[in-house]
Amino acid sequence: MPRDAVPQPVRLSDYRPPDWLVDTVHLDVRLHPTATRILARLAMRPNPEGREGSPIVLDGDELSLKSIALDGTPLAGSAYVTTAGTLTVLAPPQRALTLEIETVVDPSANTKLMGLYRSSGAYCTQCEAEGFRRITYFPDRPDVLAVYTTRIEAEREEAPVLLANGNPVESGAVEGTSRHYAIWHDPWPKPSYLFALVGGRLDRISDHFVTATGKKVELGIYVEPGKTERAGYAMDALKRSMRWDEEVFGCEYDLDVFNIVAVADFNMGAMENKGLNIFNDKYVLASPETATDADYANIEGIIAHEYFHNWTGNRITCRDWFQLCLKEGLTVFRDQEFSSDQRSRPVKRISDVRLLKGHQFPEDAGPLAHPVRPSTYREINNFYTATVYEKGAEVVRMLKTLLGEEGFRAGMDLYFDRHDGDAATVEDFLACFADANGVDLSRFALWYAQSGTPHLAVSGHWDAQARTYRLDVVQTLPPTPGQPEKQSMVIPLALGLVGPDGNDLPMRLDDGTNAERGVLLVTQPRQSFVFRDVAERPVASLNRGFSAPVKLTSDLTTQDLVFLARHDADPFNRFDAAQTIALAHLVEATAARRTGRDLPSPAALVEALGATLSDATLDPAFIAQALSLPSESDVAREIADDVDPDAIHDARQALRRALSAALTPALEGAYDRHAPTGAYAPDAASAGRRALRNACLDLLAAGGTAPGLARALAHFRDADNMTDRFLALSVLAHNAPDAREEALAAFYERFRDDPLVVDKWLALQAQIAEPGTLERVRGLTGHPAFSWGNPNRVRSLVGSFAGANQTQFNRADGAGHDFVADAVLELDGRNPQVAARLLAAFKSWRSLEPGRRASAERALRRVAAKPGLSPDVGDIVSRSLEPA
Ligand code: BES
Ligand code: ZN
């Protein structure tokens, strides 16, 4: 490999302002399936903050350059140079000037799905993070903000719909041809990663929204022909998002139109291009027959997320890609809050924390760990991670916990006010909260810089004589890649002291102050907090609402946890208490399996879950969460090393059987009480009833008894919506080998023309925890419904196998690891971004038992040895293998 083909790492500390700025961009795009011509006119000037006398260096990737002119005069060949990744104008006049550049690209050959590509015949673009350079030469960095005008021209027959950012200006026929054009203008300066255009044969649903100040916004959602009926829920979610952002954050929409386009081929979930969001169709299209309650909730959350970027991301963007959490973590926080307000706040918190622990905690504990704001990267695509997104959102949530509702809002208001139109940094963001509240956040800022999950060890001591209760807190932060030593963090620890009657006791600290809003500030390696006037022995309910993203261990007994599971006023901790009991049981049972000891008794968990099931005051959706045990990877993470996935699986199955047997009447009762009462509706209350009924069915069938399986078969047969039908199918596929094939075949026959439903069918089969699964998955890669070219298909089949089937991915014979490594290599030549994400499934390989660890390492080394790896896969594999 030539030396310069190995990309050099980019460092935050090397940031320099751009030498040249771009004020306006005029694009003239002539769409053609294999030779699309792009004429770009850039009005540029030297940046007063840049280096004087600099050449103009533009980024480019896989472009064919047709012409380049400066102020109307073609540049001589000696006046510029191109390399694989750049075009440099060597000695430009140091004044405002215009560059005209003509490039040609082949959208049909663009399998990376970055830049301009085709999806089901339509033309679309994806530019974040560095895709605009695959359309034209440009300073493709987020701190170069320009006003864009886009003219698109195409065959009217092929692309009757032509869309770009901003407001529509003009459209019409191209005289004397079968072509037509449309012109769009976006008045808001933006970075190139927010550019988008779409051309194709698409159907539209229309609506409108009147903003708080009375401006009318035309709303459009574009989908593949014939699918408009499935876009209604997304439109409704969009309007609710627009209203919510006005009410909660004072953010009003700022263009005359807002369009969303759903495409079938998309690397990610969705993209916030200014005024023209482009979505993976799985996060737009929904009908009761084809989408589950979880799909509806995802659509609502992602529509909101991309819409919310209009302020957090677009009006205020990022100075450089190290600041990615500035838009993503903040916007995830905002979409979480939106969903909490639309649905049940406690249930939303529970599912968000499950996601955080399930994805971010393992990332932070393995070779791919990095700070919320990384300080170096080799491939930015690999940093759209659970750490930047989910932990980034937790850091914003902690700010709110520390400053309170009003202090937080004051900080956000100042941020919008001070930085509108800027490309900002994390420091800018924090300064707004510090200034608005008169506080010092310099130590809090460590949350952005130090990687790894902090550990809090807490013990409580009640002194009956002195009527005091003392909490001793020890904090540690483990070493992570590149960070052997750590400083203490500022950790907001929300808590309650629960009295024997189940009510919270008043909390007065030793110094006479009240623990403000129930939050202790942990700042030291070791710290004690003494509460006074504590007349009875309390049970400490710690880290309420998961106020800090830490791993907390305590000296609470199993009885204390059962007590909290029944009485804690904080719903999250009520849930978490039972999960803690279950997790401890599973860790012990796994060890017992491996050493042939007797399994521990599940009595405490039976008691806690039995009480939850029979508590009529609880939200069904909450009970459903309580009934769902920690996952196999949750147990693996808790065990942390020498992990044997088969032993974990067996222990978990045994526990599910035991719960099933012990709780059968209660589960049957809840199942029957929550039978559907009318037609399917996707609202949270109806979804909660289905979730509980389905959780009961799942546990009943886990017993493997004839009545349990009969119930699952009936549920499958009688279902009138995808939520129930698919849950029943999963129960059968996992627990009833004899009924499995027939049910899978019936499901496929019914939905074979519906790729998004076929995805569910693929994903389910990939997750079966049986030795036959690998052969099944291999076979399915040859199924007519599968394609390596579509990211949704690949993620459903191969991604589910690698990420959601611990026993079969980590087969003792190494065949699971080999299969995924082969898939990564197969995919890398076509779509490196998707390939790299698949490879990240190896992120916890070092915690496996020695045999499996060796096979994972062999598979990784085989990937690493392949010549010509993409930077995406090369980066993941080399960090994965770096010595711990
Ligand atoms: N800006 C991202 C989309 C994106 C991600 C572009 C990675 C380029 C590379 C978008 O706002 C986003 O975050 N999408 C998420 C879904 C969201 C709800 C967390 C996604 O695509 O997964
Ligand atoms: Zn985002």
mmCIF file with all atom_site columns, C-alpha atoms in Angstrom, residues 129-287:
data_model
loop_
_atom_site.group_PDB
_atom_site.id
_atom_site.type_symbol
_atom_site.label_atom_id
_atom_site.label_alt_id
_atom_site.label_comp_id
_atom_site.label_asym_id
_atom_site.label_entity_id
_atom_site.label_seq_id
_atom_site.pdbx_PDB_ins_code
_atom_site.Cartn_x
_atom_site.Cartn_y
_atom_site.Cartn_z
_atom_site.occupancy
_atom_site.B_iso_or_equiv
_atom_site.pdbx_formal_charge
_atom_site.auth_seq_id
_atom_site.auth_comp_id
_atom_site.auth_asym_id
_atom_site.auth_atom_id
_atom_site.pdbx_PDB_model_num
ATOM 1   C CA . ALA A 1 129 ? -19.968 13.449 7.610   1.00 0.00 ? 129 ALA A CA 1
ATOM 2   C CA . GLU A 1 130 ? -17.774 13.722 4.492   1.00 0.00 ? 130 GLU A CA 1
ATOM 3   C CA . GLY A 1 131 ? -20.052 12.918 1.562   1.00 0.00 ? 131 GLY A CA 1
ATOM 4   C CA . PHE A 1 132 ? -20.355 16.332 -0.087  1.00 0.00 ? 132 PHE A CA 1
ATOM 5   C CA . ARG A 1 133 ? -16.811 15.917 -1.400  1.00 0.00 ? 133 ARG A CA 1
ATOM 6   C CA . ARG A 1 134 ? -18.161 12.994 -3.445  1.00 0.00 ? 134 ARG A CA 1
ATOM 7   C CA . ILE A 1 135 ? -20.421 15.475 -5.326  1.00 0.00 ? 135 ILE A CA 1
ATOM 8   C CA . THR A 1 136 ? -18.063 18.397 -5.923  1.00 0.00 ? 136 THR A CA 1
ATOM 9   C CA . TYR A 1 137 ? -14.711 19.747 -4.754  1.00 0.00 ? 137 TYR A CA 1
ATOM 10  C CA . PHE A 1 138 ? -15.316 21.770 -1.595  1.00 0.00 ? 138 PHE A CA 1
ATOM 11  C CA . PRO A 1 139 ? -13.857 22.676 1.811   1.00 0.00 ? 139 PRO A CA 1
ATOM 12  C CA . ASP A 1 140 ? -15.904 19.816 3.268   1.00 0.00 ? 140 ASP A CA 1
ATOM 13  C CA . ARG A 1 141 ? -15.676 20.726 6.963   1.00 0.00 ? 141 ARG A CA 1
ATOM 14  C CA . PRO A 1 142 ? -18.455 21.854 9.291   1.00 0.00 ? 142 PRO A CA 1
ATOM 15  C CA . ASP A 1 143 ? -17.000 25.302 10.065  1.00 0.00 ? 143 ASP A CA 1
ATOM 16  C CA . VAL A 1 144 ? -17.368 26.549 6.475   1.00 0.00 ? 144 VAL A CA 1
ATOM 17  C CA . LEU A 1 145 ? -20.904 27.937 6.319   1.00 0.00 ? 145 LEU A CA 1
ATOM 18  C CA . ALA A 1 146 ? -22.437 29.066 3.035   1.00 0.00 ? 146 ALA A CA 1
ATOM 19  C CA . VAL A 1 147 ? -25.797 30.001 1.507   1.00 0.00 ? 147 VAL A CA 1
ATOM 20  C CA . TYR A 1 148 ? -26.815 27.415 -1.096  1.00 0.00 ? 148 TYR A CA 1
ATOM 21  C CA . THR A 1 149 ? -28.902 27.760 -4.248  1.00 0.00 ? 149 THR A CA 1
ATOM 22  C CA . THR A 1 150 ? -29.528 24.483 -6.044  1.00 0.00 ? 150 THR A CA 1
ATOM 23  C CA . ARG A 1 151 ? -30.846 23.929 -9.546  1.00 0.00 ? 151 ARG A CA 1
ATOM 24  C CA . ILE A 1 152 ? -31.698 20.312 -10.344 1.00 0.00 ? 152 ILE A CA 1
ATOM 25  C CA . GLU A 1 153 ? -32.467 19.114 -13.840 1.00 0.00 ? 153 GLU A CA 1
ATOM 26  C CA . ALA A 1 154 ? -33.684 15.662 -14.858 1.00 0.00 ? 154 ALA A CA 1
ATOM 27  C CA . GLU A 1 155 ? -35.824 13.676 -17.276 1.00 0.00 ? 155 GLU A CA 1
ATOM 28  C CA . ARG A 1 156 ? -39.382 14.487 -16.190 1.00 0.00 ? 156 ARG A CA 1
ATOM 29  C CA . GLU A 1 157 ? -40.349 10.842 -16.764 1.00 0.00 ? 157 GLU A CA 1
ATOM 30  C CA . GLU A 1 158 ? -37.562 9.525  -14.532 1.00 0.00 ? 158 GLU A CA 1
ATOM 31  C CA . ALA A 1 159 ? -37.701 12.161 -11.785 1.00 0.00 ? 159 ALA A CA 1
ATOM 32  C CA . PRO A 1 160 ? -40.946 14.107 -11.646 1.00 0.00 ? 160 PRO A CA 1
ATOM 33  C CA . VAL A 1 161 ? -40.115 15.157 -8.079  1.00 0.00 ? 161 VAL A CA 1
ATOM 34  C CA . LEU A 1 162 ? -37.046 17.390 -7.601  1.00 0.00 ? 162 LEU A CA 1
ATOM 35  C CA . LEU A 1 163 ? -36.167 18.541 -4.080  1.00 0.00 ? 163 LEU A CA 1
ATOM 36  C CA . ALA A 1 164 ? -33.310 20.323 -2.342  1.00 0.00 ? 164 ALA A CA 1
ATOM 37  C CA . ASN A 1 165 ? -32.686 22.295 0.857   1.00 0.00 ? 165 ASN A CA 1
ATOM 38  C CA . GLY A 1 166 ? -34.550 25.473 1.704   1.00 0.00 ? 166 GLY A CA 1
ATOM 39  C CA . ASN A 1 167 ? -37.515 27.010 -0.093  1.00 0.00 ? 167 ASN A CA 1
ATOM 40  C CA . PRO A 1 168 ? -38.712 26.308 -3.645  1.00 0.00 ? 168 PRO A CA 1
ATOM 41  C CA . VAL A 1 169 ? -37.977 29.225 -5.976  1.00 0.00 ? 169 VAL A CA 1
ATOM 42  C CA . GLU A 1 170 ? -38.884 28.175 -9.490  1.00 0.00 ? 170 GLU A CA 1
ATOM 43  C CA . SER A 1 171 ? -39.539 25.150 -11.640 1.00 0.00 ? 171 SER A CA 1
ATOM 44  C CA . GLY A 1 172 ? -40.462 24.357 -15.213 1.00 0.00 ? 172 GLY A CA 1
ATOM 45  C CA . ALA A 1 173 ? -39.714 22.571 -18.430 1.00 0.00 ? 173 ALA A CA 1
ATOM 46  C CA . VAL A 1 174 ? -36.364 22.745 -20.194 1.00 0.00 ? 174 VAL A CA 1
ATOM 47  C CA . GLU A 1 175 ? -37.567 24.108 -23.544 1.00 0.00 ? 175 GLU A CA 1
ATOM 48  C CA . GLY A 1 176 ? -37.526 21.683 -26.421 1.00 0.00 ? 176 GLY A CA 1
ATOM 49  C CA . THR A 1 177 ? -36.494 18.655 -24.313 1.00 0.00 ? 177 THR A CA 1
ATOM 50  C CA . SER A 1 178 ? -38.114 15.953 -22.182 1.00 0.00 ? 178 SER A CA 1
ATOM 51  C CA . ARG A 1 179 ? -36.321 17.415 -19.182 1.00 0.00 ? 179 ARG A CA 1
ATOM 52  C CA . HIS A 1 180 ? -37.472 19.724 -16.407 1.00 0.00 ? 180 HIS A CA 1
ATOM 53  C CA . TYR A 1 181 ? -35.824 21.611 -13.565 1.00 0.00 ? 181 TYR A CA 1
ATOM 54  C CA . ALA A 1 182 ? -36.436 23.030 -10.105 1.00 0.00 ? 182 ALA A CA 1
ATOM 55  C CA . ILE A 1 183 ? -34.548 25.719 -8.207  1.00 0.00 ? 183 ILE A CA 1
ATOM 56  C CA . TRP A 1 184 ? -34.291 25.756 -4.422  1.00 0.00 ? 184 TRP A CA 1
ATOM 57  C CA . HIS A 1 185 ? -32.756 28.402 -2.187  1.00 0.00 ? 185 HIS A CA 1
ATOM 58  C CA . ASP A 1 186 ? -31.745 27.952 1.430   1.00 0.00 ? 186 ASP A CA 1
ATOM 59  C CA . PRO A 1 187 ? -31.270 31.364 3.089   1.00 0.00 ? 187 PRO A CA 1
ATOM 60  C CA . TRP A 1 188 ? -29.611 29.926 6.214   1.00 0.00 ? 188 TRP A CA 1
ATOM 61  C CA . PRO A 1 189 ? -25.829 29.533 5.982   1.00 0.00 ? 189 PRO A CA 1
ATOM 62  C CA . LYS A 1 190 ? -24.939 25.911 6.538   1.00 0.00 ? 190 LYS A CA 1
ATOM 63  C CA . PRO A 1 191 ? -22.036 23.496 6.363   1.00 0.00 ? 191 PRO A CA 1
ATOM 64  C CA . SER A 1 192 ? -21.790 21.151 3.383   1.00 0.00 ? 192 SER A CA 1
ATOM 65  C CA . TYR A 1 193 ? -22.729 18.069 5.401   1.00 0.00 ? 193 TYR A CA 1
ATOM 66  C CA . LEU A 1 194 ? -26.315 19.419 5.572   1.00 0.00 ? 194 LEU A CA 1
ATOM 67  C CA . PHE A 1 195 ? -26.685 19.648 1.790   1.00 0.00 ? 195 PHE A CA 1
ATOM 68  C CA . ALA A 1 196 ? -29.243 17.345 0.181   1.00 0.00 ? 196 ALA A CA 1
ATOM 69  C CA . LEU A 1 197 ? -31.098 16.794 -3.045  1.00 0.00 ? 197 LEU A CA 1
ATOM 70  C CA . VAL A 1 198 ? -33.607 14.201 -4.171  1.00 0.00 ? 198 VAL A CA 1
ATOM 71  C CA . GLY A 1 199 ? -35.005 13.342 -7.594  1.00 0.00 ? 199 GLY A CA 1
ATOM 72  C CA . GLY A 1 200 ? -37.415 10.569 -8.372  1.00 0.00 ? 200 GLY A CA 1
ATOM 73  C CA . ARG A 1 201 ? -40.823 9.130  -8.850  1.00 0.00 ? 201 ARG A CA 1
ATOM 74  C CA . LEU A 1 202 ? -42.281 9.539  -5.388  1.00 0.00 ? 202 LEU A CA 1
ATOM 75  C CA . ASP A 1 203 ? -45.709 9.933  -3.832  1.00 0.00 ? 203 ASP A CA 1
ATOM 76  C CA . ARG A 1 204 ? -46.351 12.684 -1.309  1.00 0.00 ? 204 ARG A CA 1
ATOM 77  C CA . ILE A 1 205 ? -48.551 13.258 1.692   1.00 0.00 ? 205 ILE A CA 1
ATOM 78  C CA . SER A 1 206 ? -49.088 16.903 2.583   1.00 0.00 ? 206 SER A CA 1
ATOM 79  C CA . ASP A 1 207 ? -50.050 18.806 5.668   1.00 0.00 ? 207 ASP A CA 1
ATOM 80  C CA . HIS A 1 208 ? -49.153 22.131 7.233   1.00 0.00 ? 208 HIS A CA 1
ATOM 81  C CA . PHE A 1 209 ? -48.098 23.611 10.542  1.00 0.00 ? 209 PHE A CA 1
ATOM 82  C CA . VAL A 1 210 ? -48.677 27.123 11.874  1.00 0.00 ? 210 VAL A CA 1
ATOM 83  C CA . THR A 1 211 ? -45.773 28.259 14.040  1.00 0.00 ? 211 THR A CA 1
ATOM 84  C CA . ALA A 1 212 ? -46.048 30.081 17.371  1.00 0.00 ? 212 ALA A CA 1
ATOM 85  C CA . THR A 1 213 ? -45.677 33.419 15.577  1.00 0.00 ? 213 THR A CA 1
ATOM 86  C CA . GLY A 1 214 ? -48.289 32.488 12.974  1.00 0.00 ? 214 GLY A CA 1
ATOM 87  C CA . LYS A 1 215 ? -46.132 31.477 10.015  1.00 0.00 ? 215 LYS A CA 1
ATOM 88  C CA . LYS A 1 216 ? -47.523 28.679 7.849   1.00 0.00 ? 216 LYS A CA 1
ATOM 89  C CA . VAL A 1 217 ? -45.139 25.843 6.981   1.00 0.00 ? 217 VAL A CA 1
ATOM 90  C CA . GLU A 1 218 ? -45.970 23.371 4.201   1.00 0.00 ? 218 GLU A CA 1
ATOM 91  C CA . LEU A 1 219 ? -45.103 19.836 5.272   1.00 0.00 ? 219 LEU A CA 1
ATOM 92  C CA . GLY A 1 220 ? -44.438 16.986 2.862   1.00 0.00 ? 220 GLY A CA 1
ATOM 93  C CA . ILE A 1 221 ? -43.472 13.355 3.306   1.00 0.00 ? 221 ILE A CA 1
ATOM 94  C CA . TYR A 1 222 ? -42.316 11.581 0.147   1.00 0.00 ? 222 TYR A CA 1
ATOM 95  C CA . VAL A 1 223 ? -42.410 7.801  -0.125  1.00 0.00 ? 223 VAL A CA 1
ATOM 96  C CA . GLU A 1 224 ? -42.182 5.102  -2.777  1.00 0.00 ? 224 GLU A CA 1
ATOM 97  C CA . PRO A 1 225 ? -45.294 5.055  -4.947  1.00 0.00 ? 225 PRO A CA 1
ATOM 98  C CA . GLY A 1 226 ? -48.195 3.292  -3.254  1.00 0.00 ? 226 GLY A CA 1
ATOM 99  C CA . LYS A 1 227 ? -46.917 3.711  0.302   1.00 0.00 ? 227 LYS A CA 1
ATOM 100 C CA . THR A 1 228 ? -48.535 7.008  1.331   1.00 0.00 ? 228 THR A CA 1
ATOM 101 C CA . GLU A 1 229 ? -50.964 5.240  3.641   1.00 0.00 ? 229 GLU A CA 1
ATOM 102 C CA . ARG A 1 230 ? -48.052 4.236  5.809   1.00 0.00 ? 230 ARG A CA 1
ATOM 103 C CA . ALA A 1 231 ? -46.715 7.771  6.311   1.00 0.00 ? 231 ALA A CA 1
ATOM 104 C CA . GLY A 1 232 ? -49.534 9.196  8.416   1.00 0.00 ? 232 GLY A CA 1
ATOM 105 C CA . TYR A 1 233 ? -48.016 8.385  11.774  1.00 0.00 ? 233 TYR A CA 1
ATOM 106 C CA . ALA A 1 234 ? -44.719 10.037 10.815  1.00 0.00 ? 234 ALA A CA 1
ATOM 107 C CA . MET A 1 235 ? -46.573 13.196 9.773   1.00 0.00 ? 235 MET A CA 1
ATOM 108 C CA . ASP A 1 236 ? -48.433 13.263 13.063  1.00 0.00 ? 236 ASP A CA 1
ATOM 109 C CA . ALA A 1 237 ? -45.171 12.797 14.968  1.00 0.00 ? 237 ALA A CA 1
ATOM 110 C CA . LEU A 1 238 ? -43.619 15.648 12.966  1.00 0.00 ? 238 LEU A CA 1
ATOM 111 C CA . LYS A 1 239 ? -46.360 18.087 13.890  1.00 0.00 ? 239 LYS A CA 1
ATOM 112 C CA . ARG A 1 240 ? -46.186 17.103 17.543  1.00 0.00 ? 240 ARG A CA 1
ATOM 113 C CA . SER A 1 241 ? -42.390 17.575 17.460  1.00 0.00 ? 241 SER A CA 1
ATOM 114 C CA . MET A 1 242 ? -42.723 21.060 15.978  1.00 0.00 ? 242 MET A CA 1
ATOM 115 C CA . ARG A 1 243 ? -45.175 22.126 18.657  1.00 0.00 ? 243 ARG A CA 1
ATOM 116 C CA . TRP A 1 244 ? -43.155 20.559 21.475  1.00 0.00 ? 244 TRP A CA 1
ATOM 117 C CA . ASP A 1 245 ? -39.931 22.311 20.479  1.00 0.00 ? 245 ASP A CA 1
ATOM 118 C CA . GLU A 1 246 ? -41.726 25.658 20.612  1.00 0.00 ? 246 GLU A CA 1
ATOM 119 C CA . GLU A 1 247 ? -43.273 24.936 23.981  1.00 0.00 ? 247 GLU A CA 1
ATOM 120 C CA . VAL A 1 248 ? -40.337 23.340 25.759  1.00 0.00 ? 248 VAL A CA 1
ATOM 121 C CA . PHE A 1 249 ? -37.308 25.024 24.165  1.00 0.00 ? 249 PHE A CA 1
ATOM 122 C CA . GLY A 1 250 ? -38.784 28.093 22.455  1.00 0.00 ? 250 GLY A CA 1
ATOM 123 C CA . CYS A 1 251 ? -37.507 26.844 19.061  1.00 0.00 ? 251 CYS A CA 1
ATOM 124 C CA . GLU A 1 252 ? -39.574 27.824 16.044  1.00 0.00 ? 252 GLU A CA 1
ATOM 125 C CA . TYR A 1 253 ? -39.184 26.480 12.505  1.00 0.00 ? 253 TYR A CA 1
ATOM 126 C CA . ASP A 1 254 ? -37.525 28.847 10.055  1.00 0.00 ? 254 ASP A CA 1
ATOM 127 C CA . LEU A 1 255 ? -38.389 27.944 6.421   1.00 0.00 ? 255 LEU A CA 1
ATOM 128 C CA . ASP A 1 256 ? -41.604 27.910 4.366   1.00 0.00 ? 256 ASP A CA 1
ATOM 129 C CA . VAL A 1 257 ? -41.436 24.169 3.784   1.00 0.00 ? 257 VAL A CA 1
ATOM 130 C CA . PHE A 1 258 ? -40.252 21.079 5.626   1.00 0.00 ? 258 PHE A CA 1
ATOM 131 C CA . ASN A 1 259 ? -39.852 17.905 3.602   1.00 0.00 ? 259 ASN A CA 1
ATOM 132 C CA . ILE A 1 260 ? -39.022 14.336 4.553   1.00 0.00 ? 260 ILE A CA 1
ATOM 133 C CA . VAL A 1 261 ? -38.075 11.669 2.005   1.00 0.00 ? 261 VAL A CA 1
ATOM 134 C CA . ALA A 1 262 ? -38.091 7.954  2.850   1.00 0.00 ? 262 ALA A CA 1
ATOM 135 C CA . VAL A 1 263 ? -35.597 5.781  0.958   1.00 0.00 ? 263 VAL A CA 1
ATOM 136 C CA . ALA A 1 264 ? -35.022 2.039  1.078   1.00 0.00 ? 264 ALA A CA 1
ATOM 137 C CA . ASP A 1 265 ? -31.217 2.134  0.896   1.00 0.00 ? 265 ASP A CA 1
ATOM 138 C CA . PHE A 1 266 ? -29.671 4.151  3.703   1.00 0.00 ? 266 PHE A CA 1
ATOM 139 C CA . ASN A 1 267 ? -26.578 3.606  5.822   1.00 0.00 ? 267 ASN A CA 1
ATOM 140 C CA . MET A 1 268 ? -28.032 5.071  8.989   1.00 0.00 ? 268 MET A CA 1
ATOM 141 C CA . GLY A 1 269 ? -31.434 5.767  10.518  1.00 0.00 ? 269 GLY A CA 1
ATOM 142 C CA . ALA A 1 270 ? -32.083 9.263  9.227   1.00 0.00 ? 270 ALA A CA 1
ATOM 143 C CA . MET A 1 271 ? -30.408 12.574 8.362   1.00 0.00 ? 271 MET A CA 1
ATOM 144 C CA . GLU A 1 272 ? -31.256 16.152 9.322   1.00 0.00 ? 272 GLU A CA 1
ATOM 145 C CA . ASN A 1 273 ? -30.422 17.989 6.037   1.00 0.00 ? 273 ASN A CA 1
ATOM 146 C CA . LYS A 1 274 ? -31.769 21.535 6.279   1.00 0.00 ? 274 LYS A CA 1
ATOM 147 C CA . GLY A 1 275 ? -35.453 21.556 5.325   1.00 0.00 ? 275 GLY A CA 1
ATOM 148 C CA . LEU A 1 276 ? -35.060 18.165 3.591   1.00 0.00 ? 276 LEU A CA 1
ATOM 149 C CA . ASN A 1 277 ? -34.639 15.308 6.032   1.00 0.00 ? 277 ASN A CA 1
ATOM 150 C CA . ILE A 1 278 ? -33.837 11.976 4.398   1.00 0.00 ? 278 ILE A CA 1
ATOM 151 C CA . PHE A 1 279 ? -34.907 8.850  6.232   1.00 0.00 ? 279 PHE A CA 1
ATOM 152 C CA . ASN A 1 280 ? -34.332 5.162  6.133   1.00 0.00 ? 280 ASN A CA 1
ATOM 153 C CA . ASP A 1 281 ? -37.861 4.085  5.186   1.00 0.00 ? 281 ASP A CA 1
ATOM 154 C CA . LYS A 1 282 ? -38.067 1.822  8.208   1.00 0.00 ? 282 LYS A CA 1
ATOM 155 C CA . TYR A 1 283 ? -38.276 4.984  10.357  1.00 0.00 ? 283 TYR A CA 1
ATOM 156 C CA . VAL A 1 284 ? -41.135 6.500  8.341   1.00 0.00 ? 284 VAL A CA 1
ATOM 157 C CA . LEU A 1 285 ? -43.418 3.726  7.109   1.00 0.00 ? 285 LEU A CA 1
ATOM 158 C CA . ALA A 1 286 ? -45.828 2.102  9.521   1.00 0.00 ? 286 ALA A CA 1
ATOM 159 C CA . SER A 1 287 ? -49.179 0.366  9.449   1.00 0.00 ? 287 SER A CA 1
#
